[in-house]
Structures are given as structure tokens and as C-alpha cells.
Tab-separated table of C-alpha atoms and ligand atoms in Angstrom:
chain	number	residue	atom	x	y	z
H	1	MET	CA	0.000	0.000	0.000
H	2	THR	CA	1.442	3.401	-0.949
H	3	LYS	CA	2.085	5.773	1.928
H	4	THR	CA	2.426	9.535	1.606
H	5	LEU	CA	3.310	11.977	4.365
H	6	ILE	CA	1.942	15.454	3.652
H	7	GLN	CA	3.944	17.991	5.621
H	8	GLY	CA	3.990	21.725	6.254
H	9	ALA	CA	0.327	22.619	5.649
H	10	GLN	CA	-2.479	23.982	7.769
H	11	VAL	CA	-5.040	21.193	7.931
H	12	LEU	CA	-8.740	21.517	8.641
H	13	VAL	CA	-9.142	18.726	11.201
H	14	GLU	CA	-12.580	17.071	11.368
H	15	ASN	CA	-14.241	20.141	9.801
H	16	ASP	CA	-13.629	21.883	13.089
H	17	SER	CA	-10.307	23.676	13.485
H	18	PHE	CA	-7.058	24.253	11.637
H	19	ALA	CA	-3.834	22.693	12.872
H	20	ASP	CA	-0.209	22.581	11.719
H	21	VAL	CA	0.002	18.798	11.475
H	22	SER	CA	1.296	16.247	8.991
H	23	LEU	CA	-1.118	13.895	7.287
H	24	LEU	CA	-0.228	10.269	6.722
H	25	ILE	CA	-2.100	8.850	3.741
H	26	GLU	CA	-2.196	5.073	3.295
H	27	GLY	CA	-3.774	3.884	0.065
H	28	ASP	CA	-7.037	5.764	-0.348
H	29	ARG	CA	-7.493	6.683	3.350
H	30	ILE	CA	-6.207	9.174	5.889
H	31	ALA	CA	-4.231	6.959	8.275
H	32	ALA	CA	-3.069	9.418	10.925
H	33	PHE	CA	-2.330	12.958	12.020
H	34	LEU	CA	1.304	13.330	13.023
H	35	PRO	CA	3.055	16.141	14.863
H	36	LYS	CA	4.867	18.629	12.650
H	37	GLY	CA	8.410	17.390	11.862
H	38	GLU	CA	7.782	13.702	12.596
H	39	THR	CA	8.881	11.383	9.787
H	40	VAL	CA	7.662	7.966	8.632
H	41	THR	CA	10.424	5.923	7.065
H	42	ASP	CA	8.374	4.043	4.473
H	43	ALA	CA	6.188	7.017	3.463
H	44	LYS	CA	6.884	9.279	0.493
H	45	PRO	CA	7.205	12.828	1.836
H	46	MET	CA	5.215	15.605	0.183
H	47	ASP	CA	5.994	19.234	0.976
H	48	ALA	CA	2.759	21.222	1.277
H	49	SER	CA	4.226	24.367	2.829
H	50	GLY	CA	2.070	27.407	2.173
H	51	ARG	CA	-1.041	25.294	1.648
H	52	ILE	CA	-4.333	25.122	3.502
H	53	ILE	CA	-5.757	21.605	3.201
H	54	ILE	CA	-9.504	21.061	3.323
H	55	PRO	CA	-11.609	18.005	2.483
H	56	GLY	CA	-12.767	17.941	-1.132
H	57	LEU	CA	-16.162	19.540	-1.662
H	58	VAL	CA	-18.981	17.149	-2.583
H	59	ASN	CA	-21.558	18.116	-5.178
H	60	GLY	CA	-24.982	16.853	-4.109
H	61	HIS	CA	-26.695	17.448	-7.441
H	62	THR	CA	-25.513	17.985	-10.999
H	63	HIS	CA	-26.125	16.876	-14.575
H	64	SER	CA	-23.053	16.168	-16.676
H	65	HIS	CA	-25.007	16.564	-19.931
H	66	GLY	CA	-25.193	20.291	-19.177
H	67	ALA	CA	-21.477	20.556	-19.929
H	68	LEU	CA	-22.161	20.508	-23.679
H	69	ALA	CA	-25.190	22.782	-23.327
H	70	ARG	CA	-23.497	25.910	-22.023
H	71	GLY	CA	-24.947	29.081	-23.408
H	72	GLY	CA	-27.944	27.169	-24.723
H	73	VAL	CA	-30.412	28.387	-22.095
H	74	PRO	CA	-31.909	31.867	-22.682
H	75	ASP	CA	-31.213	34.265	-19.843
H	76	ASP	CA	-34.945	34.742	-19.219
H	77	ALA	CA	-35.642	30.987	-18.932
H	78	ILE	CA	-37.601	29.578	-16.009
H	79	LEU	CA	-37.387	25.851	-15.262
H	80	GLU	CA	-40.397	24.904	-17.361
H	81	THR	CA	-39.351	26.944	-20.427
H	82	PHE	CA	-35.860	25.487	-20.011
H	83	LEU	CA	-37.294	21.944	-20.060
H	84	SER	CA	-39.394	22.637	-23.136
H	85	GLY	CA	-37.139	25.115	-24.933
H	86	SER	CA	-33.728	23.536	-24.455
H	87	ALA	CA	-34.565	19.856	-25.010
H	88	TRP	CA	-32.844	20.021	-28.435
H	89	LEU	CA	-29.467	20.299	-26.699
H	90	ASN	CA	-29.731	16.679	-25.518
H	91	LEU	CA	-30.859	15.114	-28.784
H	92	GLY	CA	-28.697	12.939	-30.984
H	93	ARG	CA	-25.934	12.362	-28.480
H	94	SER	CA	-23.738	9.285	-28.867
H	95	HIS	CA	-22.357	7.247	-25.990
H	96	ASP	CA	-19.043	9.005	-26.629
H	97	ASP	CA	-20.836	12.336	-26.186
H	98	LEU	CA	-22.212	11.210	-22.821
H	99	ALA	CA	-18.715	10.235	-21.696
H	100	LEU	CA	-17.312	13.485	-23.061
H	101	CYS	CA	-19.832	15.454	-20.981
H	102	ALA	CA	-18.877	13.550	-17.832
H	103	GLN	CA	-15.202	14.278	-18.513
H	104	LEU	CA	-15.871	17.983	-19.107
H	105	SER	CA	-17.950	18.236	-15.989
H	106	ALA	CA	-15.417	16.289	-13.904
H	107	VAL	CA	-12.546	18.483	-15.058
H	108	GLU	CA	-14.337	21.672	-14.032
H	109	LEU	CA	-15.396	20.190	-10.695
H	110	ILE	CA	-11.860	19.071	-9.855
H	111	ARG	CA	-10.328	22.381	-10.933
H	112	LYS	CA	-12.737	24.129	-8.574
H	113	GLY	CA	-12.054	21.904	-5.579
H	114	CYS	CA	-14.768	19.275	-5.814
H	115	THR	CA	-13.897	15.600	-5.434
H	116	ALA	CA	-17.288	13.835	-5.738
H	117	CYS	CA	-20.639	14.437	-7.418
H	118	PHE	CA	-24.160	13.055	-7.796
H	119	ASP	CA	-24.736	13.052	-11.549
H	120	LEU	CA	-28.245	12.707	-12.951
H	121	PHE	CA	-27.282	12.399	-16.605
H	122	ILE	CA	-29.790	12.078	-19.429
H	123	GLU	CA	-29.734	9.917	-22.507
H	124	LEU	CA	-32.524	10.361	-25.042
H	125	PRO	CA	-34.904	8.908	-25.973
H	126	GLY	CA	-34.115	6.605	-23.013
H	127	PRO	CA	-31.177	5.159	-21.099
H	128	THR	CA	-29.020	2.371	-22.480
H	129	VAL	CA	-26.642	0.019	-20.720
H	130	GLU	CA	-23.796	1.201	-22.959
H	131	GLY	CA	-24.499	4.911	-22.383
H	132	THR	CA	-24.732	4.497	-18.611
H	133	HIS	CA	-21.525	2.480	-18.522
H	134	ALA	CA	-19.762	5.031	-20.747
H	135	VAL	CA	-20.479	7.719	-18.139
H	136	ALA	CA	-19.259	5.456	-15.323
H	137	HIS	CA	-16.020	4.723	-17.191
H	138	ALA	CA	-15.519	8.444	-17.854
H	139	TYR	CA	-15.611	9.312	-14.134
H	140	HIS	CA	-13.493	6.304	-13.272
H	141	ASP	CA	-10.812	7.322	-15.783
H	142	VAL	CA	-10.720	10.978	-14.694
H	143	GLY	CA	-10.642	9.842	-11.058
H	144	LEU	CA	-13.592	11.855	-9.708
H	145	ARG	CA	-15.789	10.086	-7.177
H	146	ALA	CA	-19.369	9.947	-8.483
H	147	VAL	CA	-22.832	8.517	-8.265
H	148	VAL	CA	-23.963	7.923	-11.844
H	149	ALA	CA	-27.756	7.945	-12.035
H	150	PRO	CA	-29.674	7.692	-15.309
H	151	MET	CA	-32.283	10.475	-15.263
H	152	ILE	CA	-35.512	8.904	-16.432
H	153	ALA	CA	-39.195	9.711	-16.953
H	154	ASP	CA	-42.141	8.200	-18.759
H	155	GLN	CA	-44.047	11.422	-19.453
H	156	THR	CA	-42.957	14.465	-21.432
H	157	ILE	CA	-43.664	17.848	-19.884
H	158	TYR	CA	-46.677	18.102	-22.216
H	159	GLN	CA	-48.098	14.886	-20.781
H	160	ALA	CA	-46.972	15.610	-17.235
H	161	LEU	CA	-48.574	18.984	-16.515
H	162	PRO	CA	-52.382	18.915	-16.387
H	163	GLY	CA	-53.839	21.361	-18.913
H	164	LEU	CA	-50.573	22.219	-20.639
H	165	LEU	CA	-51.374	20.470	-23.906
H	166	ASP	CA	-54.668	22.378	-24.108
H	167	SER	CA	-52.666	25.608	-24.292
H	168	PHE	CA	-51.360	24.565	-27.709
H	169	ASP	CA	-53.146	24.583	-31.041
H	170	GLY	CA	-52.447	23.908	-34.715
H	171	PRO	CA	-49.335	22.101	-35.987
H	172	LEU	CA	-47.358	22.934	-32.829
H	173	ARG	CA	-49.946	21.079	-30.729
H	174	ASN	CA	-49.649	18.082	-33.034
H	175	ALA	CA	-45.863	18.207	-32.780
H	176	VAL	CA	-45.680	18.332	-28.965
H	177	ALA	CA	-48.516	15.820	-28.595
H	178	ALA	CA	-46.601	13.374	-30.768
H	179	MET	CA	-43.578	13.415	-28.437
H	180	THR	CA	-43.294	10.319	-26.246
H	181	LEU	CA	-40.802	8.637	-23.983
H	182	PRO	CA	-40.167	4.890	-23.749
H	183	ASP	CA	-42.591	3.008	-21.481
H	184	TRP	CA	-41.358	2.676	-17.929
H	185	ASP	CA	-41.214	-1.092	-17.984
H	186	SER	CA	-38.541	-1.170	-20.674
H	187	THR	CA	-36.698	1.791	-19.106
H	188	MET	CA	-36.552	-0.022	-15.773
H	189	ALA	CA	-35.396	-3.254	-17.407
H	190	ILE	CA	-32.487	-1.379	-18.973
H	191	CYS	CA	-31.655	0.481	-15.750
H	192	GLY	CA	-31.751	-2.760	-13.788
H	193	GLU	CA	-29.297	-4.379	-16.172
H	194	ALA	CA	-27.023	-1.325	-16.316
H	195	LEU	CA	-26.922	-0.743	-12.573
H	196	ARG	CA	-26.737	-4.365	-11.415
H	197	ASN	CA	-23.838	-5.140	-13.773
H	198	TRP	CA	-21.675	-2.184	-12.828
H	199	PRO	CA	-18.591	-1.868	-15.055
H	200	VAL	CA	-16.108	-0.141	-12.719
H	201	PRO	CA	-14.962	-0.647	-9.103
H	202	MET	CA	-17.545	0.719	-6.658
H	203	ASP	CA	-15.058	2.386	-4.333
H	204	ARG	CA	-15.159	5.569	-6.419
H	205	VAL	CA	-17.950	5.395	-9.001
H	206	ARG	CA	-21.290	3.915	-8.009
H	207	PRO	CA	-24.734	3.554	-9.557
H	208	GLY	CA	-27.799	5.568	-8.607
H	209	ILE	CA	-31.266	6.114	-10.026
H	210	GLY	CA	-32.839	9.437	-10.996
H	211	PRO	CA	-36.581	9.600	-11.739
H	212	THR	CA	-36.416	13.142	-13.064
H	213	ILE	CA	-39.467	14.916	-11.569
H	214	PRO	CA	-42.321	13.119	-9.775
H	215	LEU	CA	-44.903	14.822	-12.030
H	216	HIS	CA	-43.151	13.310	-15.047
H	217	CYS	CA	-43.182	9.750	-13.697
H	218	SER	CA	-46.174	7.468	-13.328
H	219	ASP	CA	-46.773	5.968	-9.887
H	220	PRO	CA	-45.743	2.366	-10.650
H	221	PHE	CA	-42.627	3.699	-12.330
H	222	LEU	CA	-41.635	5.648	-9.206
H	223	GLN	CA	-42.295	2.566	-7.093
H	224	ARG	CA	-40.108	0.432	-9.330
H	225	CYS	CA	-37.316	3.004	-8.986
H	226	ALA	CA	-37.653	2.834	-5.200
H	227	HIS	CA	-37.656	-0.978	-5.278
H	228	LEU	CA	-34.470	-1.026	-7.366
H	229	SER	CA	-32.875	1.497	-5.008
H	230	ALA	CA	-33.711	-0.694	-2.008
H	231	ASP	CA	-32.876	-3.954	-3.730
H	232	ILE	CA	-29.315	-3.037	-4.693
H	233	ASP	CA	-28.888	-0.332	-2.038
H	234	ILE	CA	-28.268	2.651	-4.286
H	235	PRO	CA	-29.293	6.290	-3.832
H	236	LEU	CA	-32.397	7.668	-5.538
H	237	GLN	CA	-32.667	11.343	-6.381
H	238	THR	CA	-35.464	13.343	-7.973
H	239	HIS	CA	-36.165	17.044	-8.480
H	240	LEU	CA	-38.491	17.908	-5.624
H	241	ALA	CA	-40.567	21.091	-5.400
H	242	GLU	CA	-38.070	22.990	-7.495
H	243	THR	CA	-40.707	25.493	-8.663
H	244	ARG	CA	-43.984	26.685	-7.249
H	245	LEU	CA	-45.733	25.512	-10.406
H	246	GLN	CA	-44.718	21.931	-9.575
H	247	GLN	CA	-46.654	22.142	-6.302
H	248	VAL	CA	-49.665	23.703	-8.066
H	249	MET	CA	-49.602	20.905	-10.636
H	250	ALA	CA	-49.178	18.243	-7.912
H	251	GLN	CA	-52.380	19.445	-6.239
H	252	ARG	CA	-54.234	19.171	-9.563
H	253	LYS	CA	-52.729	15.848	-10.568
H	254	PHE	CA	-52.441	14.027	-7.231
H	255	GLY	CA	-54.611	16.086	-4.890
H	256	THR	CA	-51.651	16.349	-2.492
H	257	SER	CA	-48.268	18.007	-2.231
H	258	LEU	CA	-45.370	16.398	-4.052
H	259	THR	CA	-43.789	14.981	-0.906
H	260	GLU	CA	-47.086	13.616	0.457
H	261	HIS	CA	-47.543	11.889	-2.888
H	262	LEU	CA	-44.077	10.327	-2.720
H	263	SER	CA	-44.607	9.336	0.890
H	264	ALA	CA	-47.923	7.647	0.080
H	265	LEU	CA	-46.199	5.680	-2.682
H	266	GLY	CA	-43.481	4.528	-0.281
H	267	ILE	CA	-40.693	6.305	-2.134
H	268	LEU	CA	-39.120	8.150	0.821
H	269	SER	CA	-36.225	6.428	2.587
H	270	PRO	CA	-32.699	7.165	3.835
H	271	ARG	CA	-31.583	6.479	0.249
H	272	PHE	CA	-33.892	9.224	-1.075
H	273	SER	CA	-32.874	12.782	-1.774
H	274	GLY	CA	-34.747	15.594	-3.422
H	275	ALA	CA	-32.952	18.237	-5.443
H	276	HIS	CA	-33.863	21.879	-4.729
H	277	GLY	CA	-36.766	21.648	-2.246
H	278	VAL	CA	-37.534	25.340	-2.739
H	279	TRP	CA	-41.304	25.018	-2.259
H	280	LEU	CA	-41.656	22.569	0.618
H	281	SER	CA	-44.212	23.007	3.374
H	282	ASP	CA	-43.507	22.179	7.010
H	283	PRO	CA	-45.522	18.916	6.852
H	284	GLU	CA	-43.459	17.894	3.809
H	285	MET	CA	-40.226	18.608	5.662
H	286	ALA	CA	-41.494	16.491	8.555
H	287	LEU	CA	-42.138	13.600	6.155
H	288	LEU	CA	-38.637	13.894	4.721
H	289	ALA	CA	-37.050	14.075	8.172
H	290	GLY	CA	-39.123	11.131	9.408
H	291	ALA	CA	-37.853	9.024	6.521
H	292	GLU	CA	-34.249	10.188	7.090
H	293	ALA	CA	-34.344	11.521	3.538
H	294	GLY	CA	-32.268	14.421	2.244
H	295	ILE	CA	-32.346	17.567	0.163
H	296	SER	CA	-29.637	18.938	-2.084
H	297	HIS	CA	-29.740	22.740	-1.967
H	298	ASN	CA	-28.764	24.169	-5.366
H	299	PRO	CA	-28.864	27.926	-4.873
H	300	MET	CA	-27.231	29.113	-8.095
H	301	SER	CA	-29.653	27.306	-10.365
H	302	ASN	CA	-32.593	28.440	-8.205
H	303	LEU	CA	-31.467	32.029	-8.728
H	304	ARG	CA	-30.675	31.658	-12.440
H	305	LEU	CA	-34.101	30.178	-13.235
H	306	GLY	CA	-35.982	32.383	-10.771
H	307	SER	CA	-37.202	29.315	-8.865
H	308	GLY	CA	-36.793	31.011	-5.479
H	309	ILE	CA	-34.616	30.651	-2.404
H	310	ALA	CA	-34.881	27.324	-0.596
H	311	PRO	CA	-35.839	27.437	3.122
H	312	LEU	CA	-32.531	25.977	4.235
H	313	ARG	CA	-32.836	26.882	7.911
H	314	ARG	CA	-36.332	25.428	8.128
H	315	LEU	CA	-35.048	22.243	6.493
H	316	THR	CA	-32.232	21.837	9.007
H	317	ASP	CA	-34.530	22.716	11.918
H	318	ALA	CA	-36.937	20.028	10.705
H	319	GLY	CA	-34.105	17.490	10.746
H	320	VAL	CA	-33.787	16.981	6.996
H	321	GLN	CA	-30.339	15.824	5.816
H	322	THR	CA	-28.987	18.674	3.721
H	323	GLY	CA	-26.269	18.807	1.115
H	324	ILE	CA	-25.296	21.390	-1.464
H	325	GLY	CA	-25.072	21.089	-5.235
H	326	THR	CA	-24.343	23.133	-8.313
H	327	ASP	CA	-26.963	21.734	-10.695
H	328	ALA	CA	-25.986	21.637	-14.383
H	329	SER	CA	-23.592	23.850	-16.298
H	330	ASN	CA	-26.445	25.040	-18.501
H	331	THR	CA	-28.697	26.220	-15.664
H	332	SER	CA	-25.951	27.275	-13.234
H	333	ASP	CA	-23.459	28.212	-15.928
H	334	GLY	CA	-20.667	26.352	-14.201
H	335	GLN	CA	-19.682	23.707	-11.668
H	336	ASN	CA	-18.439	25.794	-8.779
H	337	MET	CA	-19.052	24.244	-5.372
H	338	PHE	CA	-17.338	27.153	-3.620
H	339	GLU	CA	-19.950	29.445	-5.175
H	340	ALA	CA	-22.800	27.108	-4.181
H	341	MET	CA	-21.468	26.889	-0.616
H	342	ARG	CA	-21.108	30.658	-0.344
H	343	LEU	CA	-24.647	31.204	-1.625
H	344	ALA	CA	-25.978	28.665	0.887
H	345	ALA	CA	-24.497	30.804	3.652
H	346	THR	CA	-25.257	34.257	2.268
H	347	LEU	CA	-28.777	33.763	0.866
H	348	SER	CA	-30.009	32.799	4.325
H	349	ARG	CA	-29.078	36.350	5.370
H	350	ALA	CA	-31.429	37.768	2.748
H	351	GLN	CA	-34.313	35.735	4.215
H	352	THR	CA	-34.354	37.180	7.725
H	353	ILE	CA	-32.784	39.881	9.862
H	354	ASP	CA	-32.720	37.417	12.765
H	355	THR	CA	-29.030	36.474	12.721
H	356	ALA	CA	-29.725	33.375	14.814
H	357	GLN	CA	-31.503	31.951	11.760
H	358	TRP	CA	-28.605	32.531	9.387
H	359	VAL	CA	-26.661	29.626	7.918
H	360	ARG	CA	-23.227	29.954	9.473
H	361	THR	CA	-20.040	29.307	7.527
H	362	THR	CA	-19.329	26.143	9.525
H	363	GLU	CA	-22.761	24.769	8.667
H	364	ALA	CA	-22.430	25.614	4.966
H	365	PHE	CA	-19.022	23.909	4.887
H	366	ASP	CA	-20.438	20.808	6.579
H	367	MET	CA	-23.326	20.665	4.117
H	368	ALA	CA	-20.963	21.049	1.127
H	369	THR	CA	-18.780	18.184	2.336
H	370	GLN	CA	-20.165	15.444	4.591
H	371	GLY	CA	-23.764	16.602	4.096
H	372	SER	CA	-23.635	16.023	0.350
H	373	ALA	CA	-21.569	12.852	0.873
H	374	ARG	CA	-24.491	11.368	2.823
H	375	LEU	CA	-26.803	12.039	-0.133
H	376	LEU	CA	-24.323	10.204	-2.370
H	377	GLY	CA	-24.278	7.295	0.065
H	378	PHE	CA	-20.525	7.412	0.626
H	379	ASP	CA	-19.356	6.552	4.111
H	380	LYS	CA	-16.470	8.394	5.811
H	381	LEU	CA	-16.282	11.052	3.125
H	382	GLY	CA	-16.175	14.822	3.610
H	383	GLN	CA	-13.900	15.294	6.609
H	384	ILE	CA	-10.192	15.109	7.247
H	385	ALA	CA	-10.245	12.488	9.977
H	386	THR	CA	-8.504	9.209	10.700
H	387	GLY	CA	-9.929	6.425	8.565
H	388	TRP	CA	-11.762	8.800	6.250
H	389	ALA	CA	-11.304	9.103	2.486
H	390	ALA	CA	-8.127	10.871	1.388
H	391	ASP	CA	-9.997	13.376	-0.786
H	392	LEU	CA	-8.114	16.615	-0.225
H	393	VAL	CA	-8.003	20.098	-1.720
H	394	PHE	CA	-4.841	22.169	-1.321
H	395	LEU	CA	-5.434	25.935	-1.251
H	396	ASP	CA	-2.688	28.507	-1.786
H	397	GLN	CA	-2.293	30.311	1.508
H	398	THR	CA	-0.475	33.180	-0.236
H	399	TYR	CA	-3.445	33.923	-2.503
H	400	CYS	CA	-5.309	37.219	-1.968
H	401	HIS	CA	-8.273	35.428	-0.347
H	402	TYR	CA	-6.034	34.648	2.656
H	403	THR	CA	-3.972	37.860	2.808
H	404	PRO	CA	-4.345	38.591	5.662
H	405	GLN	CA	-5.597	35.334	7.134
H	406	ARG	CA	-7.676	35.880	10.250
H	407	ALA	CA	-10.707	33.580	10.153
H	408	THR	CA	-9.675	30.812	7.764
H	409	LEU	CA	-12.965	28.908	7.424
H	410	ASP	CA	-14.985	32.130	7.067
H	411	GLN	CA	-12.581	33.267	4.365
H	412	ILE	CA	-12.856	29.933	2.545
H	413	VAL	CA	-16.662	29.920	2.620
H	414	LEU	CA	-17.209	33.633	2.005
H	415	ALA	CA	-14.350	34.437	-0.381
H	416	GLU	CA	-12.976	31.350	-2.121
H	417	THR	CA	-13.941	30.847	-5.767
H	418	GLY	CA	-11.607	27.971	-6.579
H	419	ALA	CA	-8.931	30.434	-7.740
H	420	ALA	CA	-6.632	29.348	-4.890
H	421	VAL	CA	-6.971	25.594	-5.600
H	422	ARG	CA	-3.471	24.316	-6.393
H	423	GLU	CA	-3.665	20.529	-5.967
H	424	VAL	CA	-6.481	18.023	-5.641
H	425	MET	CA	-6.120	14.492	-4.280
H	426	ILE	CA	-8.871	11.899	-4.620
H	427	ALA	CA	-8.642	8.511	-2.916
H	428	GLY	CA	-5.004	9.187	-2.113
H	429	GLN	CA	-4.044	9.965	-5.708
H	430	MET	CA	-3.191	13.386	-7.138
H	431	VAL	CA	-5.543	14.270	-9.984
H	432	PHE	CA	-4.713	17.989	-10.305
H	433	ALA	CA	-1.424	19.836	-9.881
H	434	GLU	CA	0.529	22.634	-11.592
H	435	ASP	CA	-2.676	23.894	-13.192
H	436	ARG	CA	-3.160	20.605	-15.025
H	437	ILE	CA	-5.556	17.667	-14.742
H	438	LEU	CA	-3.200	14.698	-14.466
H	439	THR	CA	-5.579	12.030	-15.734
H	440	LEU	CA	-6.503	13.305	-19.203
H	441	ASP	CA	-5.437	15.659	-21.991
H	442	GLU	CA	-7.475	18.824	-21.506
H	443	THR	CA	-6.494	20.323	-24.883
H	444	ALA	CA	-7.766	17.266	-26.730
H	445	LEU	CA	-10.885	17.242	-24.540
H	446	ARG	CA	-11.658	20.838	-25.529
H	447	GLN	CA	-11.282	20.024	-29.227
H	448	ARG	CA	-13.669	17.082	-28.883
H	449	ALA	CA	-16.143	19.273	-26.994
H	450	LEU	CA	-16.134	22.000	-29.640
H	451	ALA	CA	-16.623	19.470	-32.433
H	452	ALA	CA	-19.450	17.689	-30.600
H	453	ALA	CA	-21.212	20.960	-29.742
H	454	GLU	CA	-21.089	22.104	-33.366
H	455	ARG	CA	-22.417	18.770	-34.618
H	456	ILE	CA	-25.247	18.771	-32.051
H	457	THR	CA	-26.215	22.378	-32.804
H	458	HIS	CA	-26.262	21.715	-36.552
H	459	ALA	CA	-28.106	18.389	-36.375
H	460	ASN	CA	-30.836	19.722	-34.062
H	461	ALA	CA	-31.600	23.033	-35.821
H	462	ASP	CA	-35.222	22.077	-36.582
H	463	ALA	CA	-35.858	20.767	-33.080
H	464	ARG	CA	-34.402	23.972	-31.670
H	465	MET	CA	-36.925	26.107	-33.560
H	466	MET	CA	-39.797	23.880	-32.497
H	467	ASN	CA	-38.610	23.898	-28.864
H	468	ALA	CA	-38.396	27.700	-28.879
H	469	ALA	CA	-41.960	28.022	-30.175
H	470	ALA	CA	-43.220	25.522	-27.590
H	471	ALA	CA	-41.383	27.331	-24.787
H	472	GLU	CA	-43.341	30.506	-25.566
H	473	VAL	CA	-46.613	28.646	-25.000
H	474	VAL	CA	-45.250	26.991	-21.848
H	475	LYS	CA	-44.219	30.415	-20.541
H	476	GLY	CA	-47.794	31.693	-20.906
H	477	PHE	CA	-49.140	28.578	-19.166
H	478	CYS	CA	-46.719	29.031	-16.254
H	479	HIS	CA	-47.592	32.692	-15.857
H	480	ARG	CA	-51.287	31.828	-15.729
H	481	HIS	CA	-50.969	29.004	-13.195
H	482	CYS	CA	-47.858	29.408	-11.038
H	483	SER	CA	-49.522	31.797	-8.568
H	484	ALA	CA	-52.590	29.627	-7.989
H	485	ASN	CA	-53.555	29.073	-4.360
H	486	LEU	CA	-51.931	26.198	-2.497
H	487	PRO	CA	-53.496	24.626	0.598
C	12	LIG	ZN1	-31.190	19.338	-11.632
């Protein structure tokens, strides 16, 4: 087993306090804290003078397919016009494209200090074993820890939202009405095969399942997802109460809130997490807490799409497991966990003048590390502690963010952007150093990305026009219904 002794840095010990200690790494784990200056004869020494070492940030919710969709979402898009208007960006993608997206996303995450993510990736018209395994291999090869969850549904947005189709007329109505997704039985058969026969070691890259939005999934489909999650013990994540319209539509479609619906179907469990949770009522939070379920707070995307500001303090007070995520690079315009963590802390200050209710920097840091790690289902991840995963981010102590350095964790949470990230270690192995990802050729990756984006844009020109026209109708529908009364 390889041993490395990291010396000379300030280390954030157990997400609590900084200490000038050496870190002994054995294999993929943190083996011990040693006093400054102590040597270990069979360990390779690594000089980390001038570095602040923190645990790698963990992204509780993202979509790798967004990496090839940058700039494709109009700046006035809301979630529902994004879903209808930007669908063209995901059409006609090969398995290589899916892997390319995971690589692009992983590279940005690592460069910005993230060492693990929960990826709900989409393959259209439906998931395949090969596509799912291509994404898993991509993360494995780059070296990022990940949960790879096919994002699946059996209803298009036009089928999912009661009354939406009636807002359309003429040829456009015929076009959106003709859209379908594969039936859930065949989708689940493929997911079962893909996830049960996992192609890479599970220590770093694991399977998950991602029914996209409860409104877009029929009840037996959701139940089958939950059964698969329980059967092979994998995390399940869905977008939960991301917009107010989703709650309005849930009342019309199910006669209950979204979370009550999921609870009645038996979907909630410790393996369950909802992404966003912006529009959750107190009874819904109690259901989530009672099931030991979690929420990934994705503040940047909620701001970008005007979804709202999630009630993070109420969620933690209710006892809901909370993590933090970026969401996709099309709806958050990047994969910056430092930004997401900072927003988690600062947005709470815009919600109340009562400072006791604010999300403190220590809490935001915990959520962005071990909080998200719990949603991913990884044990002993998200802290620098003995026996925990050796997923470490090395920050440059001489960078302007820490000059002067008075309150290190506050400065990391409130100032860091990723600009001071100098090295990243995942599972005891360096994956980023000297401004270079060590596990792939970034220049070649960029060339492949540009070529794929051009091909996708060209091939989907007709779909893009149709999507844009449909999004206009969806926008009108949302404006008419999103303010409807909720119980
Ligand atoms: Zn999402």
C-alpha cells in the first residue's frame, strides 16, 4: 500500500479547526495525524508548505449533460421553459458524447475543488446500458468520485402537466402531442441491467437512479425506482418542489403536495434525496425528516431560473439531511461548489434579519462536504479524519483570499472561488497539480467538446426552432398558473 506523508500545511481537522500537522495517507485513506516534523520511514514525503488543506467539496446534485449545453439556455428561462425550450441540446448524443460530458464536468469540478458528485445524466430517448456504462467509465478514468444515475421519466412535460397540452393549437400542438418517452417497464429493465452489472470498481464510481421529476413519472414507475434502489442499495434522487408551479400541478394531478404523494407511494427512505426543495411546506419537511431523507440545496440554479430561495434553515430545523449542489452547467453556468457553498451561507441572510436563523459558515461547509456525501451514500467522506477518504483540496495560503488570514474557514466559505486551488487528491491519488488535470489531456478534450457541440447544434436546428416556439406557449401557461392558491 502506498504511503504519503503530507507535511507543512495547515489542515482543517474534522471540519472543526485548523492545525499545523502532517497527514499520513495510506492507500485511499487518511491513516493518521502526526506532529509537525515527525517522519515515517516508508512514506513518500510531500511538501505542502504554504497550503491550507480542506476536504474535497462534494456536489450533491448535478447533470453532466449540461457541460455541452453551455450558453444554450436563454437568460430569461424559467425551469419549465428550459425543459421545453432547451430539449434540443440533448438530442442525438452518442455514448461518446455522454462520456465526453462527464469528462468535461469532472474536469471543471476538480479544478474548482470538488472531489465527488451526484450526476443525474440524461440519454434520449431513453437510457441504455452502454451509455450508462460510458459515463461510469468516464468518471473512473478521470478519477472523480461519483454517483452515476440515469435520469428517467415516462411522461414528457406536455403529458406531465395537467392542462398544458390544451394551451397549444395547430401544428405545434400536433408536434408536442406526438412526443413520447419509452414506457417505464422497458426503461426499468435497462436500468436494472445497467446498474446491477456495474462496469467499474464501486469504491469511487457507483450507480444511482434518478426519476427526473415526480410529475413526469407514473406511480408504478416511481415505485419500481424505489424498489431497485432498495434492492441493490443505491441512492435515488429526484427534483423535488423545485418550482412553485410543480406544487400547483401536484395538487391538480395528485390532490396532495409532491412529498405527500411520494410518501404515500413509499418512495421516501434514507436512500432518497430531493434536489432543490424550494417550495416545501412544514408537513413535507417532517415527512422527509421522518424518513431520514435528504435535500440537495442548489442555490445558483434556483437564482438563475428564478425558482426562489430554498428554506434551508427550516429544512435543518426540521431534521432533513442537507447537502449542497451546483446543478448543471447550462442552468448554473458552471460547476463551482465554492460558489454554491457561499450562496448557501449568504442567501439565508437575505431571508431574515434574525441572525440566529442565518446559515453559518461552519454549517455551509459541513453541508458542502459530509452533508452532500451522505446524499451520495458514501461513508467516511467529507472530513479530514482518521480512517476517512483521502480526498483533499490544497489551497494557496499566499493567494489574496487569505492575505491577511484571520478567520480561515470564514474566508474559505465567504471568499474562495476555486482560484486558490493548487492541488487536488482523490482517494489518495493526485488528480490535479501545476494547473493541469493529471488524468486526461485537456487540450484534446476541448477540441472534442467544440466538435461535438457544433455537430449537435447543426443536427438539431429544426428541433431547436420547435422547442423555442413551444417554450413561448409553456411560458404563458406558467404565468397563468404558477400563482394559484396552495393549501
Ligand atoms: Zn437538476
